[in-house]
């Protein structure tokens, strides 16, 4: 797990609380989407599941548009522990994209044949 060094270096209590709030808010939003996806996969129709996978592919891909350039720059500046975490995170998120894209491709190919 990567850690932003500035999170622990801040002496300002207000800044620490604000950062903690944002971190936990993002984590909560992720949980909402994970649970929503689980419900869709369990009780959704085939068409709804397929569109959920498309939505996952598009939403995960936005990481590379907005967040990856920032974390890559912070990593190069030595602001993240462990060093090189941006690369590991990029590969992990690429793995999710590959997994969902492969699942969609298999579904489309097997559905057509």
PDB file of C-alpha atoms in Angstrom:
ATOM      1  CA  UNK A   1       0.000   0.000   0.000  1.00  0.00           C
ATOM      2  CA  UNK A   2       1.289   3.428  -0.905  1.00  0.00           C
ATOM      3  CA  UNK A   3       1.248   6.350   1.477  1.00  0.00           C
ATOM      4  CA  UNK A   4       1.457  10.043   0.644  1.00  0.00           C
ATOM      5  CA  UNK A   5       4.241  11.342   2.874  1.00  0.00           C
ATOM      6  CA  UNK A   6       2.567  14.756   3.250  1.00  0.00           C
ATOM      7  CA  UNK A   7      -0.342  13.059   5.037  1.00  0.00           C
ATOM      8  CA  UNK A   8       1.870  12.331   8.058  1.00  0.00           C
ATOM      9  CA  UNK A   9       4.092  15.423   7.799  1.00  0.00           C
ATOM     10  CA  UNK A  10       1.359  18.014   8.217  1.00  0.00           C
ATOM     11  CA  UNK A  11       1.511  19.809  11.556  1.00  0.00           C
ATOM     12  CA  UNK A  12      -1.815  21.539  10.969  1.00  0.00           C
ATOM     13  CA  UNK A  13      -4.604  19.604  12.717  1.00  0.00           C
ATOM     14  CA  UNK A  14      -7.267  21.125  10.457  1.00  0.00           C
ATOM     15  CA  UNK A  15      -5.389  19.932   7.345  1.00  0.00           C
ATOM     16  CA  UNK A  16      -4.967  16.434   8.818  1.00  0.00           C
ATOM     17  CA  UNK A  17      -8.688  16.194   9.602  1.00  0.00           C
ATOM     18  CA  UNK A  18      -9.665  17.448   6.150  1.00  0.00           C
ATOM     19  CA  UNK A  19      -7.310  14.988   4.443  1.00  0.00           C
ATOM     20  CA  UNK A  20      -8.552  12.147   6.641  1.00  0.00           C
ATOM     21  CA  UNK A  21     -12.143  13.038   5.770  1.00  0.00           C
ATOM     22  CA  UNK A  22     -11.394  13.010   2.026  1.00  0.00           C
ATOM     23  CA  UNK A  23      -9.526   9.691   2.239  1.00  0.00           C
ATOM     24  CA  UNK A  24     -12.387   8.057   4.109  1.00  0.00           C
ATOM     25  CA  UNK A  25     -14.986   9.604   1.797  1.00  0.00           C
ATOM     26  CA  UNK A  26     -13.242   8.144  -1.251  1.00  0.00           C
ATOM     27  CA  UNK A  27     -12.980   4.755   0.466  1.00  0.00           C
ATOM     28  CA  UNK A  28     -16.698   4.883   1.274  1.00  0.00           C
ATOM     29  CA  UNK A  29     -17.580   5.727  -2.321  1.00  0.00           C
ATOM     30  CA  UNK A  30     -15.496   2.767  -3.521  1.00  0.00           C
ATOM     31  CA  UNK A  31     -17.400   0.475  -1.169  1.00  0.00           C
ATOM     32  CA  UNK A  32     -20.718   1.747  -2.503  1.00  0.00           C
ATOM     33  CA  UNK A  33     -19.678   0.929  -6.058  1.00  0.00           C
ATOM     34  CA  UNK A  34     -18.278  -2.484  -5.122  1.00  0.00           C
ATOM     35  CA  UNK A  35     -21.498  -3.460  -3.327  1.00  0.00           C
ATOM     36  CA  UNK A  36     -23.623  -2.055  -6.151  1.00  0.00           C
ATOM     37  CA  UNK A  37     -21.611  -4.057  -8.678  1.00  0.00           C
ATOM     38  CA  UNK A  38     -22.019  -7.202  -6.561  1.00  0.00           C
ATOM     39  CA  UNK A  39     -25.798  -6.735  -6.470  1.00  0.00           C
ATOM     40  CA  UNK A  40     -25.895  -6.174 -10.235  1.00  0.00           C
ATOM     41  CA  UNK A  41     -23.822  -9.295 -10.866  1.00  0.00           C
ATOM     42  CA  UNK A  42     -25.983 -11.433  -8.576  1.00  0.00           C
ATOM     43  CA  UNK A  43     -29.516 -10.335  -9.500  1.00  0.00           C
ATOM     44  CA  UNK A  44     -29.112  -8.274 -12.685  1.00  0.00           C
ATOM     45  CA  UNK A  45     -30.230  -9.485 -16.085  1.00  0.00           C
ATOM     46  CA  UNK A  46     -27.615 -10.494 -18.643  1.00  0.00           C
ATOM     47  CA  UNK A  47     -27.937  -7.168 -20.446  1.00  0.00           C
ATOM     48  CA  UNK A  48     -27.602  -5.171 -17.221  1.00  0.00           C
ATOM     49  CA  UNK A  49     -24.481  -7.170 -16.260  1.00  0.00           C
ATOM     50  CA  UNK A  50     -22.938  -6.534 -19.670  1.00  0.00           C
ATOM     51  CA  UNK A  51     -23.520  -2.775 -19.427  1.00  0.00           C
ATOM     52  CA  UNK A  52     -22.174  -2.819 -15.856  1.00  0.00           C
ATOM     53  CA  UNK A  53     -18.930  -4.283 -17.207  1.00  0.00           C
ATOM     54  CA  UNK A  54     -18.781  -1.568 -19.875  1.00  0.00           C
ATOM     55  CA  UNK A  55     -19.314   1.059 -17.162  1.00  0.00           C
ATOM     56  CA  UNK A  56     -16.545  -0.504 -15.058  1.00  0.00           C
ATOM     57  CA  UNK A  57     -14.124  -0.433 -17.990  1.00  0.00           C
ATOM     58  CA  UNK A  58     -14.832   3.229 -18.716  1.00  0.00           C
ATOM     59  CA  UNK A  59     -14.780   4.350 -15.089  1.00  0.00           C
ATOM     60  CA  UNK A  60     -11.553   2.490 -14.264  1.00  0.00           C
ATOM     61  CA  UNK A  61      -9.881   3.853 -17.405  1.00  0.00           C
ATOM     62  CA  UNK A  62     -10.397   7.411 -16.149  1.00  0.00           C
ATOM     63  CA  UNK A  63      -7.604   6.717 -13.626  1.00  0.00           C
ATOM     64  CA  UNK A  64      -5.057   7.002 -16.421  1.00  0.00           C
ATOM     65  CA  UNK A  65      -6.543  10.250 -17.666  1.00  0.00           C
ATOM     66  CA  UNK A  66      -6.550  12.213 -14.415  1.00  0.00           C
ATOM     67  CA  UNK A  67      -4.955  10.440 -11.466  1.00  0.00           C
ATOM     68  CA  UNK A  68      -1.980   8.512 -12.864  1.00  0.00           C
ATOM     69  CA  UNK A  69      -0.099  11.577 -14.156  1.00  0.00           C
ATOM     70  CA  UNK A  70      -0.415  13.194 -10.727  1.00  0.00           C
ATOM     71  CA  UNK A  71       0.685  10.172  -8.692  1.00  0.00           C
ATOM     72  CA  UNK A  72       3.523   9.511 -11.131  1.00  0.00           C
ATOM     73  CA  UNK A  73       4.794  13.069 -10.614  1.00  0.00           C
ATOM     74  CA  UNK A  74       4.424  12.801  -6.817  1.00  0.00           C
ATOM     75  CA  UNK A  75       6.290   9.491  -6.879  1.00  0.00           C
ATOM     76  CA  UNK A  76       9.145  11.046  -8.884  1.00  0.00           C
ATOM     77  CA  UNK A  77       9.304  13.865  -6.302  1.00  0.00           C
ATOM     78  CA  UNK A  78       9.698  11.323  -3.473  1.00  0.00           C
ATOM     79  CA  UNK A  79       6.318  12.149  -1.960  1.00  0.00           C
ATOM     80  CA  UNK A  80       5.043   8.543  -1.851  1.00  0.00           C
ATOM     81  CA  UNK A  81       6.243   5.602   0.210  1.00  0.00           C
ATOM     82  CA  UNK A  82       7.299   3.085  -1.068  1.00  0.00           C
ATOM     83  CA  UNK A  83       9.127   4.649  -3.993  1.00  0.00           C
ATOM     84  CA  UNK A  84       7.808   3.332  -7.306  1.00  0.00           C
ATOM     85  CA  UNK A  85       4.293   2.753  -5.977  1.00  0.00           C
ATOM     86  CA  UNK A  86       2.771   4.670  -8.881  1.00  0.00           C
ATOM     87  CA  UNK A  87       4.116   2.040 -11.271  1.00  0.00           C
ATOM     88  CA  UNK A  88       2.742  -0.829  -9.168  1.00  0.00           C
ATOM     89  CA  UNK A  89      -0.644   0.894  -8.903  1.00  0.00           C
ATOM     90  CA  UNK A  90      -0.688   1.526 -12.653  1.00  0.00           C
ATOM     91  CA  UNK A  91      -0.066  -2.167 -13.338  1.00  0.00           C
ATOM     92  CA  UNK A  92      -2.730  -3.222 -10.842  1.00  0.00           C
ATOM     93  CA  UNK A  93      -5.335  -0.945 -12.400  1.00  0.00           C
ATOM     94  CA  UNK A  94      -4.266  -2.107 -15.872  1.00  0.00           C
ATOM     95  CA  UNK A  95      -4.923  -5.648 -14.653  1.00  0.00           C
ATOM     96  CA  UNK A  96      -8.478  -4.722 -13.701  1.00  0.00           C
ATOM     97  CA  UNK A  97      -9.009  -3.124 -17.109  1.00  0.00           C
ATOM     98  CA  UNK A  98      -7.645  -6.205 -18.862  1.00  0.00           C
ATOM     99  CA  UNK A  99      -9.818  -8.505 -16.727  1.00  0.00           C
ATOM    100  CA  UNK A 100     -13.045  -6.599 -17.402  1.00  0.00           C
ATOM    101  CA  UNK A 101     -12.231  -6.138 -21.099  1.00  0.00           C
ATOM    102  CA  UNK A 102     -11.449  -9.848 -21.484  1.00  0.00           C
ATOM    103  CA  UNK A 103     -14.694 -10.772 -19.716  1.00  0.00           C
ATOM    104  CA  UNK A 104     -16.650  -8.487 -22.034  1.00  0.00           C
ATOM    105  CA  UNK A 105     -14.880  -9.887 -25.114  1.00  0.00           C
ATOM    106  CA  UNK A 106     -15.537 -13.488 -24.046  1.00  0.00           C
ATOM    107  CA  UNK A 107     -19.186 -12.646 -23.388  1.00  0.00           C
ATOM    108  CA  UNK A 108     -19.603 -11.018 -26.787  1.00  0.00           C
ATOM    109  CA  UNK A 109     -17.761 -13.806 -28.638  1.00  0.00           C
ATOM    110  CA  UNK A 110     -19.609 -16.642 -26.908  1.00  0.00           C
ATOM    111  CA  UNK A 111     -22.918 -14.834 -27.252  1.00  0.00           C
ATOM    112  CA  UNK A 112     -22.483 -14.417 -31.012  1.00  0.00           C
ATOM    113  CA  UNK A 113     -21.396 -17.993 -31.754  1.00  0.00           C
TER     114      UNK A 113
END
